[in-house]
mmCIF file of C-alpha atoms and ligand atoms in Angstrom:
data_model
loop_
_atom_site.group_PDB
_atom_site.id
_atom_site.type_symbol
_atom_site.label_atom_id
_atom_site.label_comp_id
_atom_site.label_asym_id
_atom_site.label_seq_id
_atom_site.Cartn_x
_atom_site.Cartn_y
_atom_site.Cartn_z
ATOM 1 C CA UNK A 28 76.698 63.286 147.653
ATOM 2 C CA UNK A 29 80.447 62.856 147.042
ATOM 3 C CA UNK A 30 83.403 63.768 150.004
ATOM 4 C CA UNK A 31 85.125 66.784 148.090
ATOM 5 C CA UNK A 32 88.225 67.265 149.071
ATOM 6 C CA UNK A 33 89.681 70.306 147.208
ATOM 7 C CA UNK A 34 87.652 70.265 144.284
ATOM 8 C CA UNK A 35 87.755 66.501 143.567
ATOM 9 C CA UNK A 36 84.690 64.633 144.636
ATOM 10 C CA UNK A 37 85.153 61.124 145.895
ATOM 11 C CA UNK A 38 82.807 57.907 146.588
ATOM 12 C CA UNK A 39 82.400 57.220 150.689
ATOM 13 C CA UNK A 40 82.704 53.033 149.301
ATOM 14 C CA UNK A 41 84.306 50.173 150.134
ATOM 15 C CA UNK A 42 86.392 48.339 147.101
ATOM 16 C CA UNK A 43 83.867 45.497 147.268
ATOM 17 C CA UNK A 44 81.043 48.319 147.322
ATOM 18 C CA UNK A 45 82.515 50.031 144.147
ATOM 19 C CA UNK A 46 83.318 46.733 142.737
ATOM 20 C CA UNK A 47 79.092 45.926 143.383
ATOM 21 C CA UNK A 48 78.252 48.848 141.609
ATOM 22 C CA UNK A 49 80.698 48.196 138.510
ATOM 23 C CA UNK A 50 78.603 45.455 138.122
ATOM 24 C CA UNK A 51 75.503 47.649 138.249
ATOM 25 C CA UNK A 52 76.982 49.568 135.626
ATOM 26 C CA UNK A 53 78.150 46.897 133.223
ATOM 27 C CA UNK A 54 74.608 45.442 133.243
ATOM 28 C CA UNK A 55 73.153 48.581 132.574
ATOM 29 C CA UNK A 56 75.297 49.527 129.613
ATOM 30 C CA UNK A 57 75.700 53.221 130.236
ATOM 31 C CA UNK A 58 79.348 53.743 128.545
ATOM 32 C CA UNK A 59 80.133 54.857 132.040
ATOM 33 C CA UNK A 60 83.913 55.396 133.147
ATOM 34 C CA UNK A 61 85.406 54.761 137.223
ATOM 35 C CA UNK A 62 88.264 56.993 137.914
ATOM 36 C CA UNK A 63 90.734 56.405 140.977
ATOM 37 C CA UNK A 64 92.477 59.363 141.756
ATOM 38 C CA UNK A 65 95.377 59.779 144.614
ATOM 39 C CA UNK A 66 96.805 62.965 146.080
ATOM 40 C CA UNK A 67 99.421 64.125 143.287
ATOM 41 C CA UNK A 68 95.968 63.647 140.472
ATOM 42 C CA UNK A 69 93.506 66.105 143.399
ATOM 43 C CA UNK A 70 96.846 68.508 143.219
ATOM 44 C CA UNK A 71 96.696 68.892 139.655
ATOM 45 C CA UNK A 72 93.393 69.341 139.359
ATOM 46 C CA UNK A 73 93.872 72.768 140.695
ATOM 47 C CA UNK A 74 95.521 73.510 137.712
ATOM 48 C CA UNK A 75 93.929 72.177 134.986
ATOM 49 C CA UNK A 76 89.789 72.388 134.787
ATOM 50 C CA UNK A 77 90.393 69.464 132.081
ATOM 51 C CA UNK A 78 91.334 66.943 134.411
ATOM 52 C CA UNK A 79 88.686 68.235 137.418
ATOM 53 C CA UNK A 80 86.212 68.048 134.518
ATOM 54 C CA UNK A 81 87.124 64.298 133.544
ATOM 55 C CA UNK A 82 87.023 63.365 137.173
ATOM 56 C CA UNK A 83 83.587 64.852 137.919
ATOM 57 C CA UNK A 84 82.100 63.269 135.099
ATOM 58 C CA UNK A 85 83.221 59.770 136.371
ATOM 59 C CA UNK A 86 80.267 57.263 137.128
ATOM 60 C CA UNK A 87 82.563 56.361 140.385
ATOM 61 C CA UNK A 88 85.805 58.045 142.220
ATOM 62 C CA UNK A 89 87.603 55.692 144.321
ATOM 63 C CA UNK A 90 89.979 57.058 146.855
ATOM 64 C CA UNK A 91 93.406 55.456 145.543
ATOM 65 C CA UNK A 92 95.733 55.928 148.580
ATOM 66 C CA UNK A 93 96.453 56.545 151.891
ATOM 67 C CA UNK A 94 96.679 60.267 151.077
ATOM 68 C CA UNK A 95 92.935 60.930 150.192
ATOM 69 C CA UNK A 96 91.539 59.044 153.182
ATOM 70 C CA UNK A 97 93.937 61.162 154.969
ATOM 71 C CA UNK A 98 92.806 64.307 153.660
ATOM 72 C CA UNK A 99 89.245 63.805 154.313
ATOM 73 C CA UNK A 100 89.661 63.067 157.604
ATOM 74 C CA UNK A 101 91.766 66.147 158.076
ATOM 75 C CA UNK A 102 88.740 67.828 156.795
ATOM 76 C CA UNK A 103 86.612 66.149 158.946
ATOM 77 C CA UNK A 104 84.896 64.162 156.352
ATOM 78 C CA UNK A 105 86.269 60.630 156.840
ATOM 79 C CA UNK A 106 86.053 58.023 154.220
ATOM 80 C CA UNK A 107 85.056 54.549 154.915
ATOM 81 C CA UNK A 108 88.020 53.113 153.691
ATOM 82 C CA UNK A 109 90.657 53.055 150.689
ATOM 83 C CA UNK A 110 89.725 51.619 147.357
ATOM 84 C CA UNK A 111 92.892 51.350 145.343
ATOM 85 C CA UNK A 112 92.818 51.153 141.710
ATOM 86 C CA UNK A 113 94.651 47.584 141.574
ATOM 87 C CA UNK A 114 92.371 45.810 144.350
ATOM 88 C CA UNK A 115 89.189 47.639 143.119
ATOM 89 C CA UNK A 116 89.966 45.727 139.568
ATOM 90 C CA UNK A 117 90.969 42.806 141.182
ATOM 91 C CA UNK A 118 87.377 42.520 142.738
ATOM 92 C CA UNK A 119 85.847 43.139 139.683
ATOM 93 C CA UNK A 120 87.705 40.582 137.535
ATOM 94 C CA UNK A 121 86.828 38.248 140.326
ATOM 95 C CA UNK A 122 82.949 38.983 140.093
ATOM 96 C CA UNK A 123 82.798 38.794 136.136
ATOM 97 C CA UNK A 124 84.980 35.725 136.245
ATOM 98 C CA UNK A 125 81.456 33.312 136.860
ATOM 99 C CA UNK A 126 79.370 35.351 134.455
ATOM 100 C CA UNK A 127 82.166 34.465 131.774
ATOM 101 C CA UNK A 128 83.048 38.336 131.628
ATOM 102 C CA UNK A 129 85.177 39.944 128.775
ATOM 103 C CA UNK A 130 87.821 42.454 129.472
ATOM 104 C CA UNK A 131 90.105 44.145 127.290
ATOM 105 C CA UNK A 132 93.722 45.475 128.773
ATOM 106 C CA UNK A 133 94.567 48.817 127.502
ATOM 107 C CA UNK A 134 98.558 50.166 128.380
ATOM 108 C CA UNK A 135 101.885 49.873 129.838
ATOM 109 C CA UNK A 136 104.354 49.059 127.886
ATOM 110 C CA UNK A 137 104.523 46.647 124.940
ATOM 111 C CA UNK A 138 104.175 43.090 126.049
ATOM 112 C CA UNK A 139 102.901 43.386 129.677
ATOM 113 C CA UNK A 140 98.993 43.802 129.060
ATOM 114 C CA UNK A 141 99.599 40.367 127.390
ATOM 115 C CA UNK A 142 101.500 39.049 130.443
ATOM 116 C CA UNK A 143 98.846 40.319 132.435
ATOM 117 C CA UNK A 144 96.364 38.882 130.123
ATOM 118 C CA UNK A 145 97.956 35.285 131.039
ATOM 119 C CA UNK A 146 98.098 35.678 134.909
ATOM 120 C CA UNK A 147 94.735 37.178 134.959
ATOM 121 C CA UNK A 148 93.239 34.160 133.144
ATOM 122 C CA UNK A 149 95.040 31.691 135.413
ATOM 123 C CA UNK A 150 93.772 33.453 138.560
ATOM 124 C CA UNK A 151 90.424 33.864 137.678
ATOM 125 C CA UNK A 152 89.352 30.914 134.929
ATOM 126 C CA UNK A 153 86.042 31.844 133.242
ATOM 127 C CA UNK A 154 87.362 35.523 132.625
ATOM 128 C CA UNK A 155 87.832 36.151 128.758
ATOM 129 C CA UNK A 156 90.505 38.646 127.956
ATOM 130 C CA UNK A 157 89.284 39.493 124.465
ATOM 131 C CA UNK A 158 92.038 42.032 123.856
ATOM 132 C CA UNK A 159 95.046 43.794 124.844
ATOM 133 C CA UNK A 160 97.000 46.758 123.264
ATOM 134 C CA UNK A 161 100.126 48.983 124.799
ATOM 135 C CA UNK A 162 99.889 52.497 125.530
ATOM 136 C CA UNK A 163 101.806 54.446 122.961
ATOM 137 C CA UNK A 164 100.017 54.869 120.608
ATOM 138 C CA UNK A 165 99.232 57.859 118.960
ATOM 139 C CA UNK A 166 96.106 57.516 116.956
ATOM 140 C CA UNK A 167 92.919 57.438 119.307
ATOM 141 C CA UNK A 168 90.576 55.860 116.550
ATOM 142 C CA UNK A 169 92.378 53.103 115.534
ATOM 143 C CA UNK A 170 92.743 51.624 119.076
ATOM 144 C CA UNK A 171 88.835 52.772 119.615
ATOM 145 C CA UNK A 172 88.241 50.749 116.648
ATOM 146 C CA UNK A 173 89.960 47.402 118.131
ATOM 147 C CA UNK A 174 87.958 47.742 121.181
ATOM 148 C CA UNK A 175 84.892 48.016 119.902
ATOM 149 C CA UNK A 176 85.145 44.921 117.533
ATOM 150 C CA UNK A 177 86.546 42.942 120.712
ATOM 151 C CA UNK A 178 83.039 43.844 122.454
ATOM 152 C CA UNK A 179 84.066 43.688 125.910
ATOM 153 C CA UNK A 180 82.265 44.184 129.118
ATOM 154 C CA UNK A 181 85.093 46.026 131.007
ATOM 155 C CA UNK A 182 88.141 48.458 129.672
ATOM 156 C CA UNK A 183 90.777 48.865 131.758
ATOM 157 C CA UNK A 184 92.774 51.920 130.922
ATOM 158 C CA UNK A 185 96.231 51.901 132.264
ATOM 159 C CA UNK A 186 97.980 54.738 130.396
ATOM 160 C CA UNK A 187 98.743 56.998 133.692
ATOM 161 C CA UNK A 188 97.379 60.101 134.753
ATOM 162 C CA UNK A 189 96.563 62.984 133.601
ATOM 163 C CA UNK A 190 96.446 60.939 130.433
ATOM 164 C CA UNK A 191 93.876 57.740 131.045
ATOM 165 C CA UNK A 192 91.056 60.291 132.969
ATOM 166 C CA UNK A 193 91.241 62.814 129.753
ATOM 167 C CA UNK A 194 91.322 59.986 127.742
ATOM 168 C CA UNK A 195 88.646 58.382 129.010
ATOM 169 C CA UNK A 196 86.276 61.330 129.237
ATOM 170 C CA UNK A 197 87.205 62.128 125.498
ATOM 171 C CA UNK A 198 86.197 59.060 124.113
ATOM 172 C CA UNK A 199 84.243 57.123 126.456
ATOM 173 C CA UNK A 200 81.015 58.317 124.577
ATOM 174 C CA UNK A 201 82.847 56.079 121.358
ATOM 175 C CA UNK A 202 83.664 53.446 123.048
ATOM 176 C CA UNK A 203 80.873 50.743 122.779
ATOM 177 C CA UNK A 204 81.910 49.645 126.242
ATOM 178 C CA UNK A 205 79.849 49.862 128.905
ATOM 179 C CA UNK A 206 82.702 50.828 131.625
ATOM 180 C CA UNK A 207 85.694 51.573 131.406
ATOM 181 C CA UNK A 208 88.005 51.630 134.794
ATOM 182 C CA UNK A 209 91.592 54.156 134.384
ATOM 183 C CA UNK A 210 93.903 51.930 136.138
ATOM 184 C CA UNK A 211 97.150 53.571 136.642
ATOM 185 C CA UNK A 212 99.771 50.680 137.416
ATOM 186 C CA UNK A 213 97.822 47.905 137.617
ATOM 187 C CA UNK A 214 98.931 45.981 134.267
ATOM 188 C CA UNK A 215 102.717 46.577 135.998
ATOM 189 C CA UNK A 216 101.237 44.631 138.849
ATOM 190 C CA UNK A 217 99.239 42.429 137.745
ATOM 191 C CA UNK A 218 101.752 40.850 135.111
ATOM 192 C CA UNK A 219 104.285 40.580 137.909
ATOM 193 C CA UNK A 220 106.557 43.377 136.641
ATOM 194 C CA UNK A 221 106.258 45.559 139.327
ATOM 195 C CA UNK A 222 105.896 43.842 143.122
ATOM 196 C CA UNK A 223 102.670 45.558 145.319
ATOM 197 C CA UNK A 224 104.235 46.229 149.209
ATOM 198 C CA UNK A 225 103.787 43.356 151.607
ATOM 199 C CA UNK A 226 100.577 43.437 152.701
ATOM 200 C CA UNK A 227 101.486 44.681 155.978
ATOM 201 C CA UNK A 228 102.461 47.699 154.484
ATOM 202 C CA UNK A 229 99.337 48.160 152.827
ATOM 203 C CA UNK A 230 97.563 47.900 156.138
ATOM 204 C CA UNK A 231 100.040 50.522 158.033
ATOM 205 C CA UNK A 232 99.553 52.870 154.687
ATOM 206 C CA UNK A 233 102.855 53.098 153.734
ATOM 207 C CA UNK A 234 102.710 51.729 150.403
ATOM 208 C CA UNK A 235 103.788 54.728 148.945
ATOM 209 C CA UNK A 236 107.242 54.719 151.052
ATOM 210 C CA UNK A 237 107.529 50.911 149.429
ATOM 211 C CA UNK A 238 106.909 51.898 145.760
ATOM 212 C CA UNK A 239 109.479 55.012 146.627
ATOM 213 C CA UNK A 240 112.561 52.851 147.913
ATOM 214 C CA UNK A 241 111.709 50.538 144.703
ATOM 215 C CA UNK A 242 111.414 53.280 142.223
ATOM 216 C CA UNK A 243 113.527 56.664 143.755
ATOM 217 C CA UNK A 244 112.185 58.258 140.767
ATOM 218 C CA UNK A 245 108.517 59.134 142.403
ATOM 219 C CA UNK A 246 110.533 61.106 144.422
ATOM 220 C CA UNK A 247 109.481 64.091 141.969
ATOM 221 C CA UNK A 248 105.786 62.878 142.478
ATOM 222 C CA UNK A 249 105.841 62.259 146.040
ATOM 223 C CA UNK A 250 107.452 65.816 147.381
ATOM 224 C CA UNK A 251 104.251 67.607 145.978
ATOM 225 C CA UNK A 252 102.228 65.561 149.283
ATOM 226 C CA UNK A 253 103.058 68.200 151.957
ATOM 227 C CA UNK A 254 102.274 70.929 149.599
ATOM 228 C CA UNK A 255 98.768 69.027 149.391
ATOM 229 C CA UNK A 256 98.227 68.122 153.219
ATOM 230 C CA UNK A 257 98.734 71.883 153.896
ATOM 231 C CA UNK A 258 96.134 72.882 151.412
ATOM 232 C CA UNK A 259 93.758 70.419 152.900
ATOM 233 C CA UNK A 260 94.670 71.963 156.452
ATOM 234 C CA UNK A 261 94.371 75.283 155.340
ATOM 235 C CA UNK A 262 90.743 74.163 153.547
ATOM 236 C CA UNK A 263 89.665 72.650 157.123
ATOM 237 C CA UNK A 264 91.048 75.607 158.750
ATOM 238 C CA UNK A 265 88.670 78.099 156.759
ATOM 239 C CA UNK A 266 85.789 75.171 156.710
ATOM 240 C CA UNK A 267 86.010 75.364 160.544
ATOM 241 C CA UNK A 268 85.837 78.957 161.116
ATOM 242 C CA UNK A 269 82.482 79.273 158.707
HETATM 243 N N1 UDP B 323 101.732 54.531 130.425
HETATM 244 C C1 UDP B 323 101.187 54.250 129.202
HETATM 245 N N2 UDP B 323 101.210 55.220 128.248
HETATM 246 C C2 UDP B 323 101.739 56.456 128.466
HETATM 247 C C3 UDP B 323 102.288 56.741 129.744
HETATM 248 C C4 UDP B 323 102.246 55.753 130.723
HETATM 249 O O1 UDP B 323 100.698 53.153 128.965
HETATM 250 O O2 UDP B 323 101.715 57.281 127.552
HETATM 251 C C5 UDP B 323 101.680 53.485 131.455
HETATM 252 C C6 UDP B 323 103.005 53.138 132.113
HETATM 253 O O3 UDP B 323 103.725 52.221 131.283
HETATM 254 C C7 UDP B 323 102.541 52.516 133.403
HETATM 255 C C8 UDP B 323 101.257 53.296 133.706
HETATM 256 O O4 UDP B 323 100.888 53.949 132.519
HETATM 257 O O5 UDP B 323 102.205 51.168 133.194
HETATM 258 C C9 UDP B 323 101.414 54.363 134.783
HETATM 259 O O6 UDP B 323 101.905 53.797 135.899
HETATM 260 P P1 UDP B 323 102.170 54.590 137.232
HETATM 261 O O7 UDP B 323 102.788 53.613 138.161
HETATM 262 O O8 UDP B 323 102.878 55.875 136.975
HETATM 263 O O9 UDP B 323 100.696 54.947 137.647
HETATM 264 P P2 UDP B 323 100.039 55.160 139.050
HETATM 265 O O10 UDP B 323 99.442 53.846 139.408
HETATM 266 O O11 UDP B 323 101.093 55.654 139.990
HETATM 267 O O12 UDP B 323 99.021 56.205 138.722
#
């Protein structure tokens, strides 16, 4: 049974749990999609059925961010731990890497994916990436069509949210791929564009206040958190009084 916390359900797993049972899925060839959602993507769920459809219908929904595990343990429902987007495909890459895995990169802008292509297959030789492709584009089939002829094992789909989870649930049953991971950031990352917090940081679980001094612009994204720790409060207050 999945954590909910306000409508979004999430996996109780570890990265290198979630990253075991991408495996799973890429074996079993189920066209399956992993979603990753963080506080601001649970917040606008409430407002658009859409998205809380998408998510639902994910084979797996990691907790991306300090504010989910937060908010289940407010609710008295703690999660194991966090399983960020960019370390959850990092595993991943690293376990198809010996079985001579193919992956196809899918948005940011023009030219990272490729960049990302290049550091990926210097980190972890054996992994094939059999195609990459930005993420503006307008026409859905075209790009559908490219990944299919590439055949690969693993999509990641990096074109932000809302857009990558509707995306994915729209056209994961056309995509002859059997999962398909929406990403966020990662391609940023991983091509060296954007730098990840120090890793102490990461451990105190303040790698949102790093990406906010770097980029003042989340600003917009990150005020909407104490409008979604009170809801959770508010949720554990009623939960509690059942
Ligand atoms: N992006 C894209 N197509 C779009 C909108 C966004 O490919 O139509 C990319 C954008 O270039 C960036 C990623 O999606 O690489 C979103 O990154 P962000 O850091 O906002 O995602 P987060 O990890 O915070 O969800």
């Amino acid at each position: 049974m999945r954590t909910d916390i306000l409508g979004v359900g999430f996996d109780n797993v570890t990265t290198k749990e979630a990253a075991g049972l991408a495996m799973e899925m890429i074996s079993q060839r189920e066209r399956a999609y992993v979603v990753t959602p963080n506080p601001e993507i649970i917040w606008m769920c409430r407002k658009d059925p859409r998205l809380r459809e998408a998510i639902g219908g994910a084979a797996l929904v990691l907790p991306d961010g300090v504010g989910v595990t937060l908010g289940a343990r407010i609710l008295g429902r703690p999660l194991r731990s966090r399983a960020p987007g960019v370390d959850f495909f990092a595993e991943l890459v690293a376990n198809l890497a010996p079985a001579r895995g193919r992956i196809f990169l899918l948005g940011a802008r023009p030219g990272v994916a490729e960049e990302a292509a290049r550091n990926l297959s210097v980190q972890y030789p054996g992994i094939a990436v059999v195609g990459t492709r930005d993420g503006y584009f307008d026409d859905d089939r075209e790009v559908i069509r490219i990944i299919n002829e590439a055949a690969p094992d693993l999509l990641a789909v990096c074109l932000g949210s809302p857009r990558q989870e509707l995306w994915m649930a729209q056209n994961a049953p056309l995509l002859d791929v059997p999962l398909s991971a929406g990403l966020g950031g990662t391609l940023d990352v991983i091509s060296g564009r954007v730098r990840r917090a120090p890793v102490l940081w990461q451990k105190l679980g303040i790698e949102w206040l790093y990406r906010l001094i770097r980029e003042p612009r989340r600003l917009r994204r990150i005020v909407k958190l104490p409008a979604y720790l009170f809801a959770v409060s508010l949720s554990a207050l009623r939960g509690t009084r059942k």
